[in-house]
Amino acid sequence: MTDIPIEVTVNGARFRRTVAGRLSLADFLREELRLTGTHLGCEHGVCGACSVLVDGRSVRACLMLAAQADGREVTTVEGLGEQARPLRECLARRHGLQCGFCTPGFLITATELLQDNESGKPLTEEGVREAISGNICRCTGYQGIVEAVLEVGNETETRDDT
Ligand code: FES
Ligand code: FES
């Protein structure tokens, strides 16, 4: 398959590369850019471990081609930075991670949820469970993850009201 020139912004930095037409965005991030926080589990769109934000929306990086990221803005877990610190701390405090393999994907998905909810109503457990339903965790039983997202989301809501 033909190589394709792309220009993509990843975590705020612009990259110009020529990529194989069949190279996945996940492999591009991990192997070309050495951003190994994007994990690969199932590699066919089921587990959510490879989730990244593309133009602010979460996508499965194993299902997207690097060539499709041309001209777009990608944020990986490394790029969440300080924005995700409250959630990282809450996940640790509430035992929302054990091996941590799924955690980057959950951080991406939860960040999208929290951003979408910034001016909205308090998060509900049902809403959080639905939002994270595309991310699989084999260790935690999800309860701590749900509690962490609820705590961060609803603290933000409280701060916005003051
Ligand atoms: S590795 Fe992409 S969804 Fe599982
Ligand atoms: S913490 Fe191990 S898979 Fe989620």
Short mmCIF file of N, CA and C and ligand atoms in Angstrom, two decimals:
data_model
loop_
_atom_site.label_atom_id
_atom_site.label_comp_id
_atom_site.label_asym_id
_atom_site.label_seq_id
_atom_site.Cartn_x
_atom_site.Cartn_y
_atom_site.Cartn_z
N MET A 1 0.85 -1.20 0.00
CA MET A 1 0.00 0.00 0.00
C MET A 1 0.88 1.25 0.00
N THR A 2 0.42 2.31 -0.62
CA THR A 2 1.21 3.52 -0.79
C THR A 2 1.47 4.22 0.53
N ASP A 3 2.67 4.81 0.65
CA ASP A 3 2.95 5.65 1.80
C ASP A 3 2.26 7.00 1.63
N ILE A 4 1.85 7.55 2.77
CA ILE A 4 1.04 8.77 2.72
C ILE A 4 1.67 9.84 3.63
N PRO A 5 1.88 11.05 3.10
CA PRO A 5 2.40 12.10 3.96
C PRO A 5 1.28 12.65 4.86
N ILE A 6 1.58 12.82 6.12
CA ILE A 6 0.58 13.39 7.04
C ILE A 6 1.22 14.48 7.88
N GLU A 7 0.37 15.37 8.36
CA GLU A 7 0.79 16.39 9.31
C GLU A 7 -0.25 16.36 10.43
N VAL A 8 0.19 16.03 11.61
CA VAL A 8 -0.74 15.83 12.71
C VAL A 8 -0.20 16.52 13.96
N THR A 9 -1.11 17.07 14.74
CA THR A 9 -0.71 17.68 16.02
C THR A 9 -1.00 16.68 17.12
N VAL A 10 0.03 16.36 17.87
CA VAL A 10 -0.14 15.40 18.96
C VAL A 10 0.35 16.05 20.26
N ASN A 11 -0.55 16.16 21.20
CA ASN A 11 -0.25 16.78 22.50
C ASN A 11 0.38 18.17 22.32
N GLY A 12 -0.13 18.88 21.34
CA GLY A 12 0.29 20.27 21.12
C GLY A 12 1.49 20.44 20.21
N ALA A 13 2.13 19.35 19.81
CA ALA A 13 3.30 19.46 18.92
C ALA A 13 2.93 18.97 17.52
N ARG A 14 3.43 19.67 16.52
CA ARG A 14 3.10 19.32 15.13
C ARG A 14 4.14 18.32 14.60
N PHE A 15 3.65 17.26 13.97
CA PHE A 15 4.54 16.25 13.39
C PHE A 15 4.22 16.08 11.90
N ARG A 16 5.27 16.06 11.09
CA ARG A 16 5.12 15.70 9.67
C ARG A 16 5.80 14.35 9.47
N ARG A 17 5.08 13.40 8.96
CA ARG A 17 5.63 12.07 8.73
C ARG A 17 5.06 11.50 7.44
N THR A 18 5.73 10.47 6.94
CA THR A 18 5.15 9.68 5.85
C THR A 18 4.87 8.30 6.42
N VAL A 19 3.61 7.88 6.31
CA VAL A 19 3.20 6.65 6.98
C VAL A 19 2.67 5.64 5.98
N ALA A 20 2.79 4.39 6.33
CA ALA A 20 2.18 3.34 5.51
C ALA A 20 0.66 3.48 5.60
N GLY A 21 0.01 3.24 4.48
CA GLY A 21 -1.43 3.44 4.42
C GLY A 21 -2.19 2.61 5.44
N ARG A 22 -1.63 1.47 5.83
CA ARG A 22 -2.35 0.60 6.75
C ARG A 22 -1.91 0.75 8.20
N LEU A 23 -1.01 1.69 8.47
CA LEU A 23 -0.53 1.89 9.85
C LEU A 23 -1.65 2.45 10.72
N SER A 24 -1.90 1.81 11.86
CA SER A 24 -2.95 2.33 12.74
C SER A 24 -2.44 3.55 13.50
N LEU A 25 -3.38 4.36 13.95
CA LEU A 25 -3.00 5.52 14.76
C LEU A 25 -2.30 5.05 16.04
N ALA A 26 -2.76 3.96 16.61
CA ALA A 26 -2.14 3.45 17.84
C ALA A 26 -0.68 3.09 17.60
N ASP A 27 -0.40 2.39 16.52
CA ASP A 27 0.99 2.02 16.23
C ASP A 27 1.82 3.25 15.89
N PHE A 28 1.21 4.20 15.22
CA PHE A 28 1.93 5.45 14.92
C PHE A 28 2.33 6.16 16.22
N LEU A 29 1.39 6.25 17.14
CA LEU A 29 1.67 6.95 18.40
C LEU A 29 2.74 6.20 19.19
N ARG A 30 2.60 4.90 19.27
CA ARG A 30 3.50 4.11 20.12
C ARG A 30 4.88 3.93 19.49
N GLU A 31 4.88 3.63 18.19
CA GLU A 31 6.16 3.25 17.57
C GLU A 31 6.89 4.41 16.92
N GLU A 32 6.14 5.31 16.29
CA GLU A 32 6.79 6.47 15.64
C GLU A 32 7.09 7.56 16.65
N LEU A 33 6.11 7.83 17.52
CA LEU A 33 6.27 8.97 18.43
C LEU A 33 6.67 8.54 19.84
N ARG A 34 6.73 7.25 20.08
CA ARG A 34 7.14 6.69 21.38
C ARG A 34 6.21 7.12 22.52
N LEU A 35 4.95 7.32 22.20
CA LEU A 35 3.96 7.67 23.22
C LEU A 35 3.27 6.36 23.64
N THR A 36 3.93 5.64 24.52
CA THR A 36 3.49 4.28 24.85
C THR A 36 2.42 4.24 25.94
N GLY A 37 1.95 5.41 26.35
CA GLY A 37 0.82 5.44 27.30
C GLY A 37 -0.47 4.97 26.65
N THR A 38 -0.55 5.05 25.33
CA THR A 38 -1.69 4.50 24.61
C THR A 38 -1.49 2.99 24.51
N HIS A 39 -2.27 2.25 25.27
CA HIS A 39 -2.05 0.81 25.36
C HIS A 39 -2.84 0.05 24.29
N LEU A 40 -2.31 -1.08 23.92
CA LEU A 40 -2.99 -1.96 22.98
C LEU A 40 -3.39 -3.25 23.68
N GLY A 41 -4.69 -3.49 23.73
CA GLY A 41 -5.19 -4.73 24.33
C GLY A 41 -5.71 -5.64 23.24
N CYS A 42 -6.98 -5.45 22.89
CA CYS A 42 -7.63 -6.35 21.93
C CYS A 42 -7.22 -6.08 20.48
N GLU A 43 -6.88 -4.83 20.19
CA GLU A 43 -6.56 -4.39 18.82
C GLU A 43 -7.70 -4.58 17.83
N HIS A 44 -8.92 -4.72 18.32
CA HIS A 44 -10.05 -4.68 17.37
C HIS A 44 -11.26 -3.96 17.94
N GLY A 45 -11.01 -2.91 18.70
CA GLY A 45 -12.08 -1.99 19.03
C GLY A 45 -12.97 -2.36 20.20
N VAL A 46 -12.57 -3.32 21.01
CA VAL A 46 -13.45 -3.80 22.07
C VAL A 46 -13.06 -3.25 23.45
N CYS A 47 -11.79 -3.21 23.76
CA CYS A 47 -11.39 -2.99 25.17
C CYS A 47 -11.25 -1.53 25.58
N GLY A 48 -11.01 -0.64 24.64
CA GLY A 48 -10.88 0.78 24.97
C GLY A 48 -9.53 1.20 25.52
N ALA A 49 -8.59 0.27 25.66
CA ALA A 49 -7.28 0.62 26.23
C ALA A 49 -6.53 1.63 25.36
N CYS A 50 -6.83 1.65 24.07
CA CYS A 50 -6.10 2.50 23.13
C CYS A 50 -6.77 3.86 22.91
N SER A 51 -7.74 4.19 23.75
CA SER A 51 -8.51 5.43 23.52
C SER A 51 -7.62 6.67 23.54
N VAL A 52 -7.85 7.54 22.59
CA VAL A 52 -7.21 8.87 22.56
C VAL A 52 -8.30 9.86 22.15
N LEU A 53 -7.99 11.14 22.33
CA LEU A 53 -8.91 12.18 21.86
C LEU A 53 -8.44 12.65 20.49
N VAL A 54 -9.35 12.70 19.54
CA VAL A 54 -9.06 13.28 18.23
C VAL A 54 -10.03 14.44 18.04
N ASP A 55 -9.46 15.63 17.93
CA ASP A 55 -10.28 16.85 17.90
C ASP A 55 -11.27 16.85 19.06
N GLY A 56 -10.81 16.39 20.21
CA GLY A 56 -11.59 16.47 21.44
C GLY A 56 -12.55 15.33 21.68
N ARG A 57 -12.67 14.40 20.74
CA ARG A 57 -13.59 13.27 20.93
C ARG A 57 -12.80 11.98 21.06
N SER A 58 -13.27 11.09 21.92
CA SER A 58 -12.52 9.86 22.14
C SER A 58 -12.70 8.91 20.95
N VAL A 59 -11.61 8.32 20.55
CA VAL A 59 -11.64 7.32 19.47
C VAL A 59 -10.74 6.15 19.88
N ARG A 60 -11.00 5.02 19.25
CA ARG A 60 -10.15 3.84 19.42
C ARG A 60 -8.97 3.98 18.46
N ALA A 61 -7.80 4.17 18.98
CA ALA A 61 -6.64 4.39 18.10
C ALA A 61 -6.26 3.14 17.34
N CYS A 62 -6.76 1.97 17.78
CA CYS A 62 -6.45 0.74 17.04
C CYS A 62 -7.33 0.61 15.80
N LEU A 63 -8.43 1.36 15.76
CA LEU A 63 -9.36 1.26 14.63
C LEU A 63 -9.20 2.40 13.64
N MET A 64 -8.38 3.39 14.00
CA MET A 64 -8.21 4.54 13.12
C MET A 64 -6.84 4.44 12.47
N LEU A 65 -6.77 4.79 11.21
CA LEU A 65 -5.48 4.80 10.52
C LEU A 65 -4.74 6.09 10.83
N ALA A 66 -3.43 5.99 10.88
CA ALA A 66 -2.62 7.20 11.09
C ALA A 66 -2.92 8.21 9.99
N ALA A 67 -3.12 7.71 8.78
CA ALA A 67 -3.39 8.61 7.65
C ALA A 67 -4.67 9.42 7.87
N GLN A 68 -5.61 8.84 8.62
CA GLN A 68 -6.87 9.55 8.88
C GLN A 68 -6.69 10.68 9.90
N ALA A 69 -5.55 10.70 10.56
CA ALA A 69 -5.29 11.75 11.55
C ALA A 69 -4.68 12.99 10.90
N ASP A 70 -4.47 12.91 9.59
CA ASP A 70 -3.88 14.06 8.89
C ASP A 70 -4.71 15.32 9.13
N GLY A 71 -4.03 16.38 9.58
CA GLY A 71 -4.71 17.65 9.80
C GLY A 71 -5.51 17.74 11.09
N ARG A 72 -5.40 16.72 11.92
CA ARG A 72 -6.23 16.69 13.13
C ARG A 72 -5.38 16.84 14.38
N GLU A 73 -6.07 17.01 15.49
CA GLU A 73 -5.37 17.22 16.77
C GLU A 73 -5.63 16.02 17.67
N VAL A 74 -4.56 15.37 18.04
CA VAL A 74 -4.67 14.15 18.85
C VAL A 74 -4.13 14.44 20.25
N THR A 75 -4.87 13.98 21.24
CA THR A 75 -4.37 14.06 22.62
C THR A 75 -4.30 12.65 23.19
N THR A 76 -3.13 12.28 23.63
CA THR A 76 -2.95 10.98 24.27
C THR A 76 -2.95 11.19 25.79
N VAL A 77 -2.88 10.10 26.50
CA VAL A 77 -2.90 10.21 27.97
C VAL A 77 -1.73 11.07 28.46
N GLU A 78 -0.60 11.02 27.75
CA GLU A 78 0.54 11.85 28.16
C GLU A 78 0.20 13.34 28.05
N GLY A 79 -0.67 13.67 27.10
CA GLY A 79 -1.00 15.07 26.85
C GLY A 79 -2.07 15.62 27.77
N LEU A 80 -2.70 14.76 28.57
CA LEU A 80 -3.74 15.26 29.48
C LEU A 80 -3.13 16.11 30.59
N GLY A 81 -1.92 15.76 31.00
CA GLY A 81 -1.17 16.56 31.96
C GLY A 81 -1.94 16.88 33.22
N GLU A 82 -1.82 18.12 33.65
CA GLU A 82 -2.41 18.58 34.90
C GLU A 82 -3.94 18.47 34.91
N GLN A 83 -4.50 18.57 33.73
CA GLN A 83 -5.95 18.49 33.61
C GLN A 83 -6.50 17.20 34.23
N ALA A 84 -5.72 16.13 34.11
CA ALA A 84 -6.19 14.83 34.60
C ALA A 84 -5.69 14.52 36.01
N ARG A 85 -4.96 15.44 36.60
CA ARG A 85 -4.38 15.14 37.93
C ARG A 85 -5.45 14.81 38.98
N PRO A 86 -6.54 15.59 39.11
CA PRO A 86 -7.54 15.23 40.11
C PRO A 86 -8.09 13.82 39.91
N LEU A 87 -8.30 13.47 38.65
CA LEU A 87 -8.84 12.14 38.37
C LEU A 87 -7.81 11.05 38.69
N ARG A 88 -6.56 11.29 38.34
CA ARG A 88 -5.52 10.31 38.66
C ARG A 88 -5.44 10.10 40.17
N GLU A 89 -5.48 11.20 40.90
CA GLU A 89 -5.37 11.10 42.36
C GLU A 89 -6.58 10.38 42.95
N CYS A 90 -7.75 10.69 42.42
CA CYS A 90 -8.97 10.04 42.91
C CYS A 90 -8.97 8.55 42.59
N LEU A 91 -8.51 8.21 41.39
CA LEU A 91 -8.44 6.78 41.02
C LEU A 91 -7.53 6.04 41.99
N ALA A 92 -6.42 6.66 42.34
CA ALA A 92 -5.48 6.01 43.26
C ALA A 92 -6.12 5.89 44.65
N ARG A 93 -6.74 6.96 45.11
CA ARG A 93 -7.30 6.97 46.47
C ARG A 93 -8.46 6.00 46.60
N ARG A 94 -9.24 5.86 45.53
CA ARG A 94 -10.43 5.00 45.60
C ARG A 94 -10.18 3.60 45.03
N HIS A 95 -8.93 3.27 44.83
CA HIS A 95 -8.56 1.93 44.33
C HIS A 95 -9.21 1.66 42.97
N GLY A 96 -9.20 2.68 42.12
CA GLY A 96 -9.77 2.54 40.78
C GLY A 96 -8.77 2.00 39.77
N LEU A 97 -7.60 1.62 40.24
CA LEU A 97 -6.65 0.96 39.34
C LEU A 97 -5.85 -0.06 40.13
N GLN A 98 -5.51 -1.12 39.41
CA GLN A 98 -4.64 -2.14 40.03
C GLN A 98 -3.43 -2.32 39.12
N CYS A 99 -3.56 -3.12 38.05
CA CYS A 99 -2.40 -3.26 37.15
C CYS A 99 -2.17 -1.99 36.34
N GLY A 100 -3.23 -1.21 36.13
CA GLY A 100 -3.10 0.07 35.42
C GLY A 100 -3.15 -0.04 33.91
N PHE A 101 -3.30 -1.24 33.39
CA PHE A 101 -3.27 -1.37 31.92
C PHE A 101 -4.40 -0.60 31.26
N CYS A 102 -5.56 -0.64 31.87
CA CYS A 102 -6.73 0.02 31.27
C CYS A 102 -6.78 1.51 31.57
N THR A 103 -5.97 1.95 32.54
CA THR A 103 -6.13 3.30 33.10
C THR A 103 -6.00 4.43 32.07
N PRO A 104 -5.04 4.38 31.14
CA PRO A 104 -4.98 5.47 30.16
C PRO A 104 -6.29 5.62 29.38
N GLY A 105 -6.88 4.50 29.01
CA GLY A 105 -8.15 4.56 28.27
C GLY A 105 -9.26 5.16 29.12
N PHE A 106 -9.30 4.77 30.40
CA PHE A 106 -10.32 5.34 31.28
C PHE A 106 -10.09 6.83 31.48
N LEU A 107 -8.84 7.25 31.58
CA LEU A 107 -8.56 8.68 31.77
C LEU A 107 -9.03 9.48 30.55
N ILE A 108 -8.81 8.94 29.37
CA ILE A 108 -9.27 9.62 28.15
C ILE A 108 -10.79 9.70 28.12
N THR A 109 -11.44 8.58 28.37
CA THR A 109 -12.91 8.54 28.30
C THR A 109 -13.53 9.44 29.37
N ALA A 110 -12.98 9.37 30.57
CA ALA A 110 -13.53 10.19 31.66
C ALA A 110 -13.26 11.67 31.42
N THR A 111 -12.13 11.99 30.84
CA THR A 111 -11.84 13.40 30.52
C THR A 111 -12.87 13.93 29.54
N GLU A 112 -13.18 13.14 28.54
CA GLU A 112 -14.21 13.56 27.57
C GLU A 112 -15.54 13.76 28.28
N LEU A 113 -15.90 12.84 29.16
CA LEU A 113 -17.17 12.96 29.90
C LEU A 113 -17.17 14.23 30.75
N LEU A 114 -16.09 14.48 31.46
CA LEU A 114 -16.03 15.65 32.35
C LEU A 114 -16.07 16.94 31.54
N GLN A 115 -15.41 16.94 30.39
CA GLN A 115 -15.45 18.14 29.54
C GLN A 115 -16.87 18.38 29.02
N ASP A 116 -17.51 17.32 28.59
CA ASP A 116 -18.87 17.45 28.07
C ASP A 116 -19.82 17.95 29.14
N ASN A 117 -19.51 17.63 30.39
CA ASN A 117 -20.43 17.91 31.49
C ASN A 117 -20.14 19.22 32.20
N GLU A 118 -19.17 19.99 31.71
CA GLU A 118 -18.72 21.15 32.47
C GLU A 118 -19.84 22.10 32.88
N SER A 119 -20.78 22.30 32.01
CA SER A 119 -21.86 23.23 32.38
C SER A 119 -23.16 22.47 32.63
N GLY A 120 -23.05 21.19 32.84
CA GLY A 120 -24.24 20.37 32.94
C GLY A 120 -24.65 20.04 34.37
N LYS A 121 -25.52 19.06 34.47
CA LYS A 121 -26.04 18.63 35.77
C LYS A 121 -25.00 17.76 36.46
N PRO A 122 -25.18 17.52 37.77
CA PRO A 122 -24.28 16.60 38.45
C PRO A 122 -24.29 15.24 37.77
N LEU A 123 -23.12 14.62 37.74
CA LEU A 123 -23.03 13.29 37.15
C LEU A 123 -23.78 12.29 38.01
N THR A 124 -24.34 11.30 37.36
CA THR A 124 -24.99 10.21 38.10
C THR A 124 -24.17 8.94 37.90
N GLU A 125 -24.34 8.01 38.81
CA GLU A 125 -23.62 6.74 38.68
C GLU A 125 -24.00 6.05 37.37
N GLU A 126 -25.28 6.09 37.05
CA GLU A 126 -25.74 5.46 35.81
C GLU A 126 -25.07 6.10 34.58
N GLY A 127 -25.00 7.43 34.60
CA GLY A 127 -24.39 8.13 33.47
C GLY A 127 -22.91 7.82 33.34
N VAL A 128 -22.22 7.75 34.47
CA VAL A 128 -20.79 7.42 34.42
C VAL A 128 -20.60 5.99 33.92
N ARG A 129 -21.40 5.09 34.42
CA ARG A 129 -21.27 3.69 33.98
C ARG A 129 -21.53 3.56 32.47
N GLU A 130 -22.49 4.31 31.99
CA GLU A 130 -22.75 4.27 30.55
C GLU A 130 -21.57 4.84 29.77
N ALA A 131 -21.03 5.96 30.26
CA ALA A 131 -19.93 6.62 29.54
C ALA A 131 -18.70 5.73 29.45
N ILE A 132 -18.45 4.97 30.51
CA ILE A 132 -17.23 4.15 30.52
C ILE A 132 -17.49 2.71 30.05
N SER A 133 -18.69 2.48 29.55
CA SER A 133 -19.05 1.10 29.21
C SER A 133 -18.21 0.53 28.06
N GLY A 134 -17.55 1.40 27.32
CA GLY A 134 -16.69 0.91 26.23
C GLY A 134 -15.26 0.65 26.67
N ASN A 135 -14.99 0.78 27.94
CA ASN A 135 -13.65 0.52 28.45
C ASN A 135 -13.70 -0.69 29.38
N ILE A 136 -12.83 -1.63 29.12
CA ILE A 136 -12.82 -2.86 29.92
C ILE A 136 -11.68 -2.83 30.93
N CYS A 137 -12.03 -3.14 32.17
CA CYS A 137 -11.02 -3.31 33.22
C CYS A 137 -11.15 -4.73 33.76
N ARG A 138 -10.04 -5.42 33.82
CA ARG A 138 -10.07 -6.82 34.27
C ARG A 138 -9.74 -6.94 35.75
N CYS A 139 -9.41 -5.83 36.40
CA CYS A 139 -8.92 -5.93 37.79
C CYS A 139 -9.86 -5.37 38.84
N THR A 140 -10.50 -4.25 38.57
CA THR A 140 -11.04 -3.45 39.68
C THR A 140 -12.50 -3.69 40.01
N GLY A 141 -13.26 -4.26 39.09
CA GLY A 141 -14.70 -4.35 39.34
C GLY A 141 -15.41 -3.03 39.09
N TYR A 142 -14.70 -2.02 38.64
CA TYR A 142 -15.26 -0.74 38.18
C TYR A 142 -15.73 0.21 39.29
N GLN A 143 -16.05 -0.30 40.46
CA GLN A 143 -16.68 0.56 41.46
C GLN A 143 -15.81 1.78 41.80
N GLY A 144 -14.51 1.52 42.02
CA GLY A 144 -13.61 2.62 42.36
C GLY A 144 -13.47 3.61 41.22
N ILE A 145 -13.50 3.12 40.00
CA ILE A 145 -13.40 4.00 38.84
C ILE A 145 -14.63 4.91 38.78
N VAL A 146 -15.79 4.30 38.95
CA VAL A 146 -17.04 5.08 38.90
C VAL A 146 -17.03 6.13 40.02
N GLU A 147 -16.63 5.72 41.21
CA GLU A 147 -16.61 6.67 42.34
C GLU A 147 -15.64 7.82 42.07
N ALA A 148 -14.50 7.51 41.47
CA ALA A 148 -13.51 8.56 41.20
C ALA A 148 -14.05 9.58 40.19
N VAL A 149 -14.68 9.08 39.14
CA VAL A 149 -15.22 10.00 38.12
C VAL A 149 -16.35 10.84 38.74
N LEU A 150 -17.19 10.20 39.54
CA LEU A 150 -18.28 10.95 40.19
C LEU A 150 -17.72 12.02 41.11
N GLU A 151 -16.70 11.66 41.88
CA GLU A 151 -16.14 12.62 42.82
C GLU A 151 -15.56 13.83 42.08
N VAL A 152 -14.78 13.58 41.06
CA VAL A 152 -14.15 14.69 40.33
C VAL A 152 -15.22 15.51 39.60
N GLY A 153 -16.14 14.82 38.93
CA GLY A 153 -17.17 15.53 38.17
C GLY A 153 -18.05 16.38 39.05
N ASN A 154 -18.42 15.86 40.18
CA ASN A 154 -19.36 16.59 41.02
C ASN A 154 -18.67 17.62 41.91
N GLU A 155 -17.38 17.45 42.16
CA GLU A 155 -16.62 18.52 42.83
C GLU A 155 -16.50 19.71 41.90
N THR A 156 -16.26 19.46 40.63
CA THR A 156 -16.16 20.53 39.64
C THR A 156 -17.46 21.30 39.59
N GLU A 157 -18.56 20.52 39.61
CA GLU A 157 -19.88 21.13 39.58
C GLU A 157 -20.05 22.05 40.79
N THR A 158 -19.63 21.60 41.97
CA THR A 158 -19.76 22.40 43.18
C THR A 158 -18.93 23.66 43.09
N ARG A 159 -17.65 23.49 42.59
CA ARG A 159 -16.78 24.66 42.48
C ARG A 159 -17.37 25.68 41.52
N ASP A 160 -17.99 25.20 40.42
CA ASP A 160 -18.56 26.12 39.43
C ASP A 160 -19.71 26.94 40.03
N ASP A 161 -20.38 26.36 41.02
CA ASP A 161 -21.54 27.04 41.61
C ASP A 161 -21.13 28.10 42.63
N THR A 162 -19.87 28.10 43.07
CA THR A 162 -19.49 29.02 44.15
C THR A 162 -18.93 30.31 43.59
S1 FES B 1 -6.80 -2.07 21.72
FE1 FES B 1 -8.15 -0.70 20.75
S2 FES B 1 -10.10 -1.15 21.59
FE2 FES B 1 -8.76 -2.66 22.43
S1 FES B 2 -6.56 -1.95 36.48
FE1 FES B 2 -5.92 -3.78 35.50
S2 FES B 2 -7.13 -3.87 33.73
FE2 FES B 2 -7.92 -2.20 34.82
#
